[in-house]
mmCIF file of C-alpha atoms in Angstrom:
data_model
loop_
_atom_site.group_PDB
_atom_site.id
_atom_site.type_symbol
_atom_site.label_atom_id
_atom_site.label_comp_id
_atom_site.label_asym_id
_atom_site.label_seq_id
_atom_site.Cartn_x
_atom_site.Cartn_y
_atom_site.Cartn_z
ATOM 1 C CA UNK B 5 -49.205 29.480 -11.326
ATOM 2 C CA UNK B 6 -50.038 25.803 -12.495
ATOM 3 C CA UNK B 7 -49.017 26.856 -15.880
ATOM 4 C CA UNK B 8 -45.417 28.358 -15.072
ATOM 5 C CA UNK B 9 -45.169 25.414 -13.269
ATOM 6 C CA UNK B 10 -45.696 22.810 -16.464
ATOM 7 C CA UNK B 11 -43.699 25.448 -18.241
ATOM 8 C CA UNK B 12 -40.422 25.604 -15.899
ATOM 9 C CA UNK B 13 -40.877 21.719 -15.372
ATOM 10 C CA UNK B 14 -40.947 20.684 -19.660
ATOM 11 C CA UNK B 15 -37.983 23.214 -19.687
ATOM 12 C CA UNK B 16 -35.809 21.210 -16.793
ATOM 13 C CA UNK B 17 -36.957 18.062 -19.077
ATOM 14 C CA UNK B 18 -35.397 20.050 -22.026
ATOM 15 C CA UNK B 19 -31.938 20.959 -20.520
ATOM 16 C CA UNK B 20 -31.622 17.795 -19.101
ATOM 17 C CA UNK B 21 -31.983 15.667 -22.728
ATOM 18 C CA UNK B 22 -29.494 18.296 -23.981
ATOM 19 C CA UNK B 23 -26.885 17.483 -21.496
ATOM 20 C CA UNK B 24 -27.715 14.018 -22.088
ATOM 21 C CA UNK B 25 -27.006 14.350 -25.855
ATOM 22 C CA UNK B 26 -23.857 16.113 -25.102
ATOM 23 C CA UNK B 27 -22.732 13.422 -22.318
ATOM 24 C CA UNK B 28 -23.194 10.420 -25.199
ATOM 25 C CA UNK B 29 -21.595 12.718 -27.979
ATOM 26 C CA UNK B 30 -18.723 13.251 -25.661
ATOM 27 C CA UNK B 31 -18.522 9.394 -25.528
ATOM 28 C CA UNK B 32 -17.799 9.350 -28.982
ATOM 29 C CA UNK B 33 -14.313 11.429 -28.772
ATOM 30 C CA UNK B 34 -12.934 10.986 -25.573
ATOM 31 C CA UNK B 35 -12.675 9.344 -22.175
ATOM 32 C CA UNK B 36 -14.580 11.411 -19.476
ATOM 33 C CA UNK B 37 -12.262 12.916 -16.991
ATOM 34 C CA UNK B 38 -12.701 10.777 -14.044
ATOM 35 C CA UNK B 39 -11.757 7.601 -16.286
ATOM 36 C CA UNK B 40 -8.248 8.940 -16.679
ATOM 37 C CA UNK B 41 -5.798 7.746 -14.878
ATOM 38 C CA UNK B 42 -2.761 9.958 -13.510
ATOM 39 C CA UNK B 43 1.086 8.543 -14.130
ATOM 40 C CA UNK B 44 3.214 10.674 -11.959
ATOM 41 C CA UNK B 45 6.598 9.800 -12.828
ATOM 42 C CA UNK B 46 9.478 11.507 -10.919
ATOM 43 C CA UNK B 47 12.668 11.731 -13.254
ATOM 44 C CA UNK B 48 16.289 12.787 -13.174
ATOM 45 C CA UNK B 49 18.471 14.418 -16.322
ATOM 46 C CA UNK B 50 20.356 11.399 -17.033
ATOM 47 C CA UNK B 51 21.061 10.768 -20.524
ATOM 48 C CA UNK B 52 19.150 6.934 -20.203
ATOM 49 C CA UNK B 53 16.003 5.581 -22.276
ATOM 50 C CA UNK B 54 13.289 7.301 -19.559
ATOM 51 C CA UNK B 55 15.213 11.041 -20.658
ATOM 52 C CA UNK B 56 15.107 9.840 -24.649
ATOM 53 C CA UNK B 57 11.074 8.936 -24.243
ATOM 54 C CA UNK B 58 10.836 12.338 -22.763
ATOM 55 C CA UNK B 59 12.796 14.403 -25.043
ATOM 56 C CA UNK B 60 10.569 12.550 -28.205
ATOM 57 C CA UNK B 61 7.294 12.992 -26.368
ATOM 58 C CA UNK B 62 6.682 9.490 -26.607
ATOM 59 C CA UNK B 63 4.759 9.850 -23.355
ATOM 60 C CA UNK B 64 2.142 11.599 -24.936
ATOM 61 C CA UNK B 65 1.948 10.341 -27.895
ATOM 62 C CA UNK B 66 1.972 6.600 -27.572
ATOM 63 C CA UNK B 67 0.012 6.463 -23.628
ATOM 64 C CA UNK B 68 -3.833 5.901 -23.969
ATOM 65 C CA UNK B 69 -6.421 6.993 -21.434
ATOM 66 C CA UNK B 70 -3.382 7.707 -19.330
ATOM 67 C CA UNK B 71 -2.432 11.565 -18.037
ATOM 68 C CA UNK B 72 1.388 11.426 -17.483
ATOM 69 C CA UNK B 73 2.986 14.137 -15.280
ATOM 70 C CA UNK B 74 6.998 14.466 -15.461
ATOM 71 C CA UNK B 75 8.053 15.692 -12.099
ATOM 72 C CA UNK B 76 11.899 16.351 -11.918
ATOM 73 C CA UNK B 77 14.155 15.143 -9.050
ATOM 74 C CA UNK B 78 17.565 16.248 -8.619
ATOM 75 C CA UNK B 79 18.861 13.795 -5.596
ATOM 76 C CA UNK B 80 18.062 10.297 -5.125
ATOM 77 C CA UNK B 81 17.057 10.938 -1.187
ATOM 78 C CA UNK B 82 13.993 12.998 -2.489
ATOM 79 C CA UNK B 83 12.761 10.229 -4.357
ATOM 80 C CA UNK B 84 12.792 8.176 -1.744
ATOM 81 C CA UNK B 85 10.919 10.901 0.279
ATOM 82 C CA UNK B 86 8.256 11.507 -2.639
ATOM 83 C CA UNK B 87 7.876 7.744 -2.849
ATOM 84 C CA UNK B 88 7.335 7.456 0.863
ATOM 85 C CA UNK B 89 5.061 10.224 1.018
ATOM 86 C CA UNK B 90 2.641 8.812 -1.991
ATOM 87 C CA UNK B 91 3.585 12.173 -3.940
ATOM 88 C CA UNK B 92 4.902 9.934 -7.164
ATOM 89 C CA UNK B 93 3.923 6.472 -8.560
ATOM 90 C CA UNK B 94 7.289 5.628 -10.055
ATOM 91 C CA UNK B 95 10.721 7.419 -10.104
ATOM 92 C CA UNK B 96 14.503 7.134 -11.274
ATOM 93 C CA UNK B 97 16.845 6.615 -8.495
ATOM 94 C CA UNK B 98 20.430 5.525 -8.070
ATOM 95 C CA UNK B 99 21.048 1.911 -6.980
ATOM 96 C CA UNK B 100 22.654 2.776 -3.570
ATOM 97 C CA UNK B 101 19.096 4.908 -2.333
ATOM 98 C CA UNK B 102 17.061 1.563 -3.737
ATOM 99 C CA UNK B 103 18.833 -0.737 -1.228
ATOM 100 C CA UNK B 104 18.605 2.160 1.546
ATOM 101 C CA UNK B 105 14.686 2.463 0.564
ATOM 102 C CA UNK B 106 14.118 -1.254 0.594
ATOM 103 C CA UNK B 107 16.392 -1.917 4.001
ATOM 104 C CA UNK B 108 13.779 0.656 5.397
ATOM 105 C CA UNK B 109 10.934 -0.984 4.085
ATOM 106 C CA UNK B 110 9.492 1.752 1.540
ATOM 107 C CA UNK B 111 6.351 1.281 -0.284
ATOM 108 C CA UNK B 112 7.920 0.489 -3.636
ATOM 109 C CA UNK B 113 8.907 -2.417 -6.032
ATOM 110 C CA UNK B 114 12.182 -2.279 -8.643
ATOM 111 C CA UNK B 115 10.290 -3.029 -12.245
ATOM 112 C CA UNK B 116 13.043 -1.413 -14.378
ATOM 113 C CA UNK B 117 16.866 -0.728 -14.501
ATOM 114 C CA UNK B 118 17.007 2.572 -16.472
ATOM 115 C CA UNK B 119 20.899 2.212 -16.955
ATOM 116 C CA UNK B 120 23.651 0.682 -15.458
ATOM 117 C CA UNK B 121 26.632 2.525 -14.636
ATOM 118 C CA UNK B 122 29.776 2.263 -16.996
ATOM 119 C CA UNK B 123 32.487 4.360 -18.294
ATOM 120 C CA UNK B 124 31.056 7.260 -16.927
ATOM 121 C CA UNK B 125 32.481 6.812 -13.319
ATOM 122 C CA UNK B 126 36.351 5.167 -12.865
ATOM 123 C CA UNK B 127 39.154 5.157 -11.133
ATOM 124 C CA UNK B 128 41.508 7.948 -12.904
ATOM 125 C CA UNK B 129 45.426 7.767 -11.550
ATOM 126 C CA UNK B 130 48.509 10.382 -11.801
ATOM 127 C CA UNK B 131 50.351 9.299 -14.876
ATOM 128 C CA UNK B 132 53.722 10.017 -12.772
ATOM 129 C CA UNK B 133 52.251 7.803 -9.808
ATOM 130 C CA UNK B 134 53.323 4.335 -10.665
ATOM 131 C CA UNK B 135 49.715 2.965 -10.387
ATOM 132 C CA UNK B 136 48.640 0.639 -13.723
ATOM 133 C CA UNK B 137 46.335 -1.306 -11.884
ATOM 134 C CA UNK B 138 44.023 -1.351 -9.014
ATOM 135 C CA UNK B 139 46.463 -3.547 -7.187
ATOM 136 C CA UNK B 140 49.330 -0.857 -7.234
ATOM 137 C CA UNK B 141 46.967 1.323 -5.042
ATOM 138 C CA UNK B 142 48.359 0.254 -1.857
ATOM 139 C CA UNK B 143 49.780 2.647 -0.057
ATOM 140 C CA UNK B 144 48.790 5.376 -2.033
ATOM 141 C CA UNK B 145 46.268 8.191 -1.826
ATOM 142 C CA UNK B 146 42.961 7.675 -3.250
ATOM 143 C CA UNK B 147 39.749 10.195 -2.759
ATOM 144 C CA UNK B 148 36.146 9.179 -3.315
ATOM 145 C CA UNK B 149 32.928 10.903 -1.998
ATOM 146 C CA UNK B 150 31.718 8.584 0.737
ATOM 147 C CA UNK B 151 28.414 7.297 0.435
ATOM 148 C CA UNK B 152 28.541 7.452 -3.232
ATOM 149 C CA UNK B 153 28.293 4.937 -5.640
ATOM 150 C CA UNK B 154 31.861 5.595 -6.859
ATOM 151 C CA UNK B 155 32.924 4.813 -2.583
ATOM 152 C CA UNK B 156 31.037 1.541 -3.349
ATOM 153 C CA UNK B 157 32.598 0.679 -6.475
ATOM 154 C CA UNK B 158 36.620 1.534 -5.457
ATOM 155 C CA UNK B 159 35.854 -0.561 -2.074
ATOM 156 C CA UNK B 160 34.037 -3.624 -4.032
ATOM 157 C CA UNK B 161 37.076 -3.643 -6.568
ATOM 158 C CA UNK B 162 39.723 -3.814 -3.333
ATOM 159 C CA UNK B 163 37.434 -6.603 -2.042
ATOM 160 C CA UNK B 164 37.159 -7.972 -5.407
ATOM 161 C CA UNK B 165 41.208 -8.357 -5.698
ATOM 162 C CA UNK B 166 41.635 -9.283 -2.280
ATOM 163 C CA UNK B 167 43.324 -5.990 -0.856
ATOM 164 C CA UNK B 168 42.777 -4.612 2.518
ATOM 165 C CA UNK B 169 41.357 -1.246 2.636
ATOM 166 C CA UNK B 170 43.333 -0.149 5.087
ATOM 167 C CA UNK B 171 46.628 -0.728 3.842
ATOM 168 C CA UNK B 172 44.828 2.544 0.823
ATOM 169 C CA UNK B 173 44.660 6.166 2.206
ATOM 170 C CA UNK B 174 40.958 6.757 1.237
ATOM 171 C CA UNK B 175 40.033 10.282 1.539
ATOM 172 C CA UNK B 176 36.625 12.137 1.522
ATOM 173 C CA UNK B 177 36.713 14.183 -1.334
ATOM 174 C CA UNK B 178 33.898 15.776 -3.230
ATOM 175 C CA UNK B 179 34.306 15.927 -6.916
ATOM 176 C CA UNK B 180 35.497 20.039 -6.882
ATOM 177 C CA UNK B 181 37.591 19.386 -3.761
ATOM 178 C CA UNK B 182 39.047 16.366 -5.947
ATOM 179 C CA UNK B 183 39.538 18.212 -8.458
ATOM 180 C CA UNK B 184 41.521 20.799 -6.645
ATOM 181 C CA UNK B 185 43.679 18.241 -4.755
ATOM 182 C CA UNK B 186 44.709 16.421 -7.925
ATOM 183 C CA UNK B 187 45.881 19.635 -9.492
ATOM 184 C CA UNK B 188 48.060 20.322 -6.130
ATOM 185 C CA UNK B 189 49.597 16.926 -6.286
ATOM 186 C CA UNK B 190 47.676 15.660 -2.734
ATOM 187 C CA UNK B 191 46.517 13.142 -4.065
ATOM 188 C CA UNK B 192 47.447 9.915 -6.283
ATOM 189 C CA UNK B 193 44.116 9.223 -8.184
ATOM 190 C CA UNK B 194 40.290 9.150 -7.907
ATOM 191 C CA UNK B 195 37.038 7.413 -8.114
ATOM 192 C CA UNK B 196 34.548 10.151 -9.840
ATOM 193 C CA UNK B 197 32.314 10.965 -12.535
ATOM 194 C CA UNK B 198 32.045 13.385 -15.069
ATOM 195 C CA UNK B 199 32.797 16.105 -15.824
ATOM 196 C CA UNK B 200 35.261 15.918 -12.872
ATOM 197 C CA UNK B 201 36.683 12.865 -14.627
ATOM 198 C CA UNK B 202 37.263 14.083 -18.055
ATOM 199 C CA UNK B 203 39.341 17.135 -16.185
ATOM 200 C CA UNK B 204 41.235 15.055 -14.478
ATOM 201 C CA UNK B 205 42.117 12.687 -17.645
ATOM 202 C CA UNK B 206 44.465 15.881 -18.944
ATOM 203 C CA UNK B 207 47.401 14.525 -16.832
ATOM 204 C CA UNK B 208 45.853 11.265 -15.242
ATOM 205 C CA UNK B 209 44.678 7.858 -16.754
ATOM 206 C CA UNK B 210 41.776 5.485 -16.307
ATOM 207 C CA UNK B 211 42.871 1.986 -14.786
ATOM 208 C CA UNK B 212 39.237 1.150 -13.594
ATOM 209 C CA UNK B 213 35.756 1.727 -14.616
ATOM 210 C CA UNK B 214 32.299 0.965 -13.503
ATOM 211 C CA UNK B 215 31.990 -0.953 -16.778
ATOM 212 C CA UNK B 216 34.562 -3.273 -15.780
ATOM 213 C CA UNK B 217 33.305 -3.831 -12.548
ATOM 214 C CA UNK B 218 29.979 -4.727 -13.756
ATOM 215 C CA UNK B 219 31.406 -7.381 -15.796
ATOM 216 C CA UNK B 220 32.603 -9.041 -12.558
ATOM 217 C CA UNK B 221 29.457 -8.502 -11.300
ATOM 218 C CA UNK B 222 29.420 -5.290 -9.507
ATOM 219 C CA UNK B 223 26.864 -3.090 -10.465
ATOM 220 C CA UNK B 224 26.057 -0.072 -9.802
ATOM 221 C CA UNK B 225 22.889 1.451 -11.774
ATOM 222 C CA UNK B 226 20.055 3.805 -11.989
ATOM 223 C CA UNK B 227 17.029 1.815 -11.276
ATOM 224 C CA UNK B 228 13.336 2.377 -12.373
ATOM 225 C CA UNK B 229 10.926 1.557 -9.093
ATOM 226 C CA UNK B 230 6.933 1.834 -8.726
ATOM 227 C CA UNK B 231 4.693 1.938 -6.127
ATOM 228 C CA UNK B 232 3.135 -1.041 -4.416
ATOM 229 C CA UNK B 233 -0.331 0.339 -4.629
ATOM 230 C CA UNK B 234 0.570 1.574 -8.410
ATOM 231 C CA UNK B 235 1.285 -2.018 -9.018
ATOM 232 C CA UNK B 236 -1.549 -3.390 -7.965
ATOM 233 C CA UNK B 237 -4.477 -0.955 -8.973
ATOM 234 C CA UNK B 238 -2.437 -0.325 -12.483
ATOM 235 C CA UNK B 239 -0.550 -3.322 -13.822
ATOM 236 C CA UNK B 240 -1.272 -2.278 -17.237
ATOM 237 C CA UNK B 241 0.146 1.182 -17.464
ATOM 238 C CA UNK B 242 3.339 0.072 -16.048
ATOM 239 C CA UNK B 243 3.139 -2.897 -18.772
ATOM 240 C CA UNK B 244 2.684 0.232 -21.427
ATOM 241 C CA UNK B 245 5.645 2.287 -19.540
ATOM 242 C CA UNK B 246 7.463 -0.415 -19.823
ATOM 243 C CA UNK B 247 7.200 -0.976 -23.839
ATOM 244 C CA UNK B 248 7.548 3.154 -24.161
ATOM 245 C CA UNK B 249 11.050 2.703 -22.430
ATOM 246 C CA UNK B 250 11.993 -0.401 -24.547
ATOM 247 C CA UNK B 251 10.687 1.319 -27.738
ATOM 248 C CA UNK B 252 13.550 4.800 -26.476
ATOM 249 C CA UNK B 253 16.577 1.895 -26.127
ATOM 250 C CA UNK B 254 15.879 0.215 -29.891
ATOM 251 C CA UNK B 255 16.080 4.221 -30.912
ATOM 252 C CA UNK B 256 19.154 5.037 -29.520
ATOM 253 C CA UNK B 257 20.662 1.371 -30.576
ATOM 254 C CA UNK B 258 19.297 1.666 -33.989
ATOM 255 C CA UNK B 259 20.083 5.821 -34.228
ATOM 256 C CA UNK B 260 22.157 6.987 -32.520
ATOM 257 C CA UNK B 261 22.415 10.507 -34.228
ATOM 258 C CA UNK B 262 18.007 11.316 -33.684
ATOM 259 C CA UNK B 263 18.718 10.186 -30.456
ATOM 260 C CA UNK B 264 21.863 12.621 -29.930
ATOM 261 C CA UNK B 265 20.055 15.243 -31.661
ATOM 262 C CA UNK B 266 16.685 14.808 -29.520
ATOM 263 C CA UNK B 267 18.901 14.355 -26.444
ATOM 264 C CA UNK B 268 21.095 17.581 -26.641
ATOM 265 C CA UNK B 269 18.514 19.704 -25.619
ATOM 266 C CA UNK B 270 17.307 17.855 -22.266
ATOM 267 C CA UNK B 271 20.731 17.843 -21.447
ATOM 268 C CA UNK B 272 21.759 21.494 -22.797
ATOM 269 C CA UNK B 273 25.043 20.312 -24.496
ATOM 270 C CA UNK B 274 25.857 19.862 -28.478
ATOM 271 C CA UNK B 275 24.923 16.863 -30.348
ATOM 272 C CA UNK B 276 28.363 14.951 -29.932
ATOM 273 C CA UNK B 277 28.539 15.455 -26.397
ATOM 274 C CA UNK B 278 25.113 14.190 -25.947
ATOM 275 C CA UNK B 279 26.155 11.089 -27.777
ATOM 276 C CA UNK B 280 29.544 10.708 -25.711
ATOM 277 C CA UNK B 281 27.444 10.884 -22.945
ATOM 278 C CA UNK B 282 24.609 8.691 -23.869
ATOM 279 C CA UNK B 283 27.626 6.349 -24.817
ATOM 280 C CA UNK B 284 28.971 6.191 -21.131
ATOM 281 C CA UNK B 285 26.193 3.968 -19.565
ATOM 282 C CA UNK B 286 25.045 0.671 -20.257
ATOM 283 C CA UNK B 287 21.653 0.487 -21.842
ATOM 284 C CA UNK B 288 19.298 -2.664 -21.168
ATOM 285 C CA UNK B 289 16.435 -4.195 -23.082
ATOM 286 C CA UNK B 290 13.531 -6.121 -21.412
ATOM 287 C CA UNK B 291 14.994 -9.477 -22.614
ATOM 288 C CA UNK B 292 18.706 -8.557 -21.119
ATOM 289 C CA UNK B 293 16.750 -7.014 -18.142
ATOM 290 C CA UNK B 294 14.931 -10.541 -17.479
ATOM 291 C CA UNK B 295 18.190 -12.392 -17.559
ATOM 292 C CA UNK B 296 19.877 -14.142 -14.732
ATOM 293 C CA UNK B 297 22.728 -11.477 -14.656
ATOM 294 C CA UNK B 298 19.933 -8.177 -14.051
ATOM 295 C CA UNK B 299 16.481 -8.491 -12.704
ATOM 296 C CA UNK B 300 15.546 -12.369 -13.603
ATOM 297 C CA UNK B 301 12.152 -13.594 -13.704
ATOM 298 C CA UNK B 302 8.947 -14.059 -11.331
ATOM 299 C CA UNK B 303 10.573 -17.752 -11.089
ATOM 300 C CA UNK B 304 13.805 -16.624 -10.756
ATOM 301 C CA UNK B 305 15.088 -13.041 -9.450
ATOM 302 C CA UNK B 306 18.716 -12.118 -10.759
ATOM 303 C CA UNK B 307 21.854 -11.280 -9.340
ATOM 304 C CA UNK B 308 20.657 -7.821 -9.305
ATOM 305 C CA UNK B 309 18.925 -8.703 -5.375
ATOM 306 C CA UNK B 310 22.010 -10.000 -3.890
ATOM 307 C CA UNK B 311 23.605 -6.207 -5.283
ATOM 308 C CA UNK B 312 21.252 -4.286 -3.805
ATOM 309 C CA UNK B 313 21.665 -6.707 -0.765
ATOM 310 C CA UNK B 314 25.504 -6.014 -0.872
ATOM 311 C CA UNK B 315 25.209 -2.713 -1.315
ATOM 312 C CA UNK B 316 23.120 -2.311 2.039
ATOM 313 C CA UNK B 317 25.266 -3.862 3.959
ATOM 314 C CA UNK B 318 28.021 -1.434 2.785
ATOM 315 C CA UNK B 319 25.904 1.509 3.642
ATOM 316 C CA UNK B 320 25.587 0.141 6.626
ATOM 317 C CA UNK B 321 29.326 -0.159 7.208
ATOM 318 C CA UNK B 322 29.248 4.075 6.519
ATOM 319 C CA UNK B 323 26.144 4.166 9.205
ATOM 320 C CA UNK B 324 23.714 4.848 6.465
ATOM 321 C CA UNK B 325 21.244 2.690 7.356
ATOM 322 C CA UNK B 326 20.972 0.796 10.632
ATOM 323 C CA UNK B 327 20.239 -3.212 9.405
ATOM 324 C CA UNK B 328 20.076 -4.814 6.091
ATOM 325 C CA UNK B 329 17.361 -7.093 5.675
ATOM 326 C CA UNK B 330 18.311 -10.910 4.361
ATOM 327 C CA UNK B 331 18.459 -11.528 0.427
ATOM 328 C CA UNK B 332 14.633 -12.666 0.402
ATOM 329 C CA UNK B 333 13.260 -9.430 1.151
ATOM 330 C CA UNK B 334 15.500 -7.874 -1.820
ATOM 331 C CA UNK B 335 14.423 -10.687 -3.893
ATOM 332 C CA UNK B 336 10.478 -9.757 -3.048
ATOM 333 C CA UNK B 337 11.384 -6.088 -3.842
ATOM 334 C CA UNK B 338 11.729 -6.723 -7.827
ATOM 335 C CA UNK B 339 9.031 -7.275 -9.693
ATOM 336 C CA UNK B 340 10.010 -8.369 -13.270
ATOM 337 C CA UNK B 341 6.854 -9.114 -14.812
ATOM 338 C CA UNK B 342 6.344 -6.277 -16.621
ATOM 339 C CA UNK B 343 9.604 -7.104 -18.674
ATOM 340 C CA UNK B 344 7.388 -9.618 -20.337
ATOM 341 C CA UNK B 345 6.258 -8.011 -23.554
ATOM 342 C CA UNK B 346 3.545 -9.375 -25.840
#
């Protein structure tokens, strides 16, 4: 009995310097499991720089030590619901959901703006309607989808000229219903997106665009936000997200046609129409990002708070949300030092 004993006991001492061996010889390839850290980033098809990194697996290739899971969204209010519910550490979402999620005081921090909106949504008019400008809209019949960022933008550009929204029949269209009410002559123009817009451009023309509103200051974007407690516990894989997005925007500035070709198939449509619609937004470097204009600096937050600020207290005007907190609490809600690149 003594002897099976020593036998069984120099035989645990046997398996056990084995694994050991293994364990260090592990070390010498890769990280052990439990030093990886998760990314869980919850994206939308829009053709922006976070789609591009996608479609050329730069996630993969370029993220060390780091597991990234893609989880796909298709509404903004279910990022906002993930994000509450701790299910994703950063997500896409559109500008108007950020200042709902901030006015409600979700767990999350704006470090990115993945596009802003541009020729992509605009204000398309009959060509037999007499309108050649946003001022000629009084009195006439306008449709937008309420709520929407396009509802935002037509009522910011009234505002913007000085016109009282009242004295415009705005009607509660969505973009099929739009569609359907243009072709029957019910209406004298809209504020929409494509492909809804491009239909309508057959017998109508553009007088306003996102674009041009965003010149005057008026933007409306798709905005990259993180998690508080991602912030804090991983400052350095957002850093490295950060770079991986920056690295997708010199691509498509620098090639357009690998982009367009990479692109087509995320958003199932040739190479030129991936390019037209790659085209349509406004794509943002770190250094533009940081500017006074967009997100600013840890010193000095951009215009881009007093936006989101405005746009709250226009959802709040459509009883989105019930209060809109003041400008500081928008201003605390971006967090632009990861723009900073080495």
């Amino acid at each position: 009995m003594k002897n099976f004993k020593s036998r069984w006991f120099m035989s645990l001492i046997v398996v056990i310097a084995l694994l050991m061996i293994s364990a260090c010889g592990n070390k010498t390839t890769s990280k052990p499991a439990n030093d990886t850290i998760e990314f869980r980033i919850g994206y939308q098809v829009i053709p922006n720089a976070e789609l591009l990194a996608k479609a050329k697996n730069m996630f993969e290739e370029k993220f060390d030590g780091v597991k990234v899971k893609l989880l796909p969204f298709e509404a903004a209010v279910d990022v906002n619901t993930a994000m509450a519910a701790g299910e994703i550490d950063a997500g896409l979402i559109g500008s108007s959901s950020v200042a709902s999620g901030i006015a409600q005081n979700l767990p999350y921090k704006v470090i990115w703006l993945h596009d802003v909106i541009g020729d992509n949504e605009a204000l398309a008019v009959k060509k037999d309607s007499g309108i050649k400008s946003i001022e000629d809209v009084v009195g006439k019949k306008i449709a937008v989808s309420f709520g929407s960022t396009t509802h935002y933008s037509l009522l910011s550009a009234l505002k913007l000229k000085g016109i009282d929204e009242n004295k415009v029949t705005i009607l509660d269209m969505k973009p099929a219903d739009m569609l359907a009410a243009w072709k029957q002559g019910q209406i004298d123009g809209g504020y929409v997106w494509y492909p809804t817009l491009g239909e309508m451009l057959s017998d109508g023309n553009i007088i306003l665009t996102s674009r041009d509103l965003a010149k005057d200051g008026i933007l409306t974007a798709d905005v990259g936000i993180a998690s508080k407690d991602f912030i804090k516990k991983h400052p350095d894989v957002l850093k490295q997200y950060i770079s991986i997005l920056d690295e997708s925007v010199q691509l498509y500035r620098s090639s357009k046609d690998e982009a367009a070709e990479a692109m087509k198939n995320e958003l199932n449509v040739s190479k030129e129409d991936a390019k037209f619609f790659m085209d349509q937004l406004i794509w943002l470097d770190p250094k533009e990002q940081a500017s006074d204009k967009y997100l600013g600096t840890e010193d000095k937050k951009g215009a881009f708070a007093k936006t989101l600020k405005d746009t709250a207290e226009f959802l709040k005007t459509q009883k989105a949300i019930n209060s809109v907190p003041d400008l500081k609490a928008y201003e605390d809600a971006i967090e632009p030092k990861f723009l900073q690149q080495d």
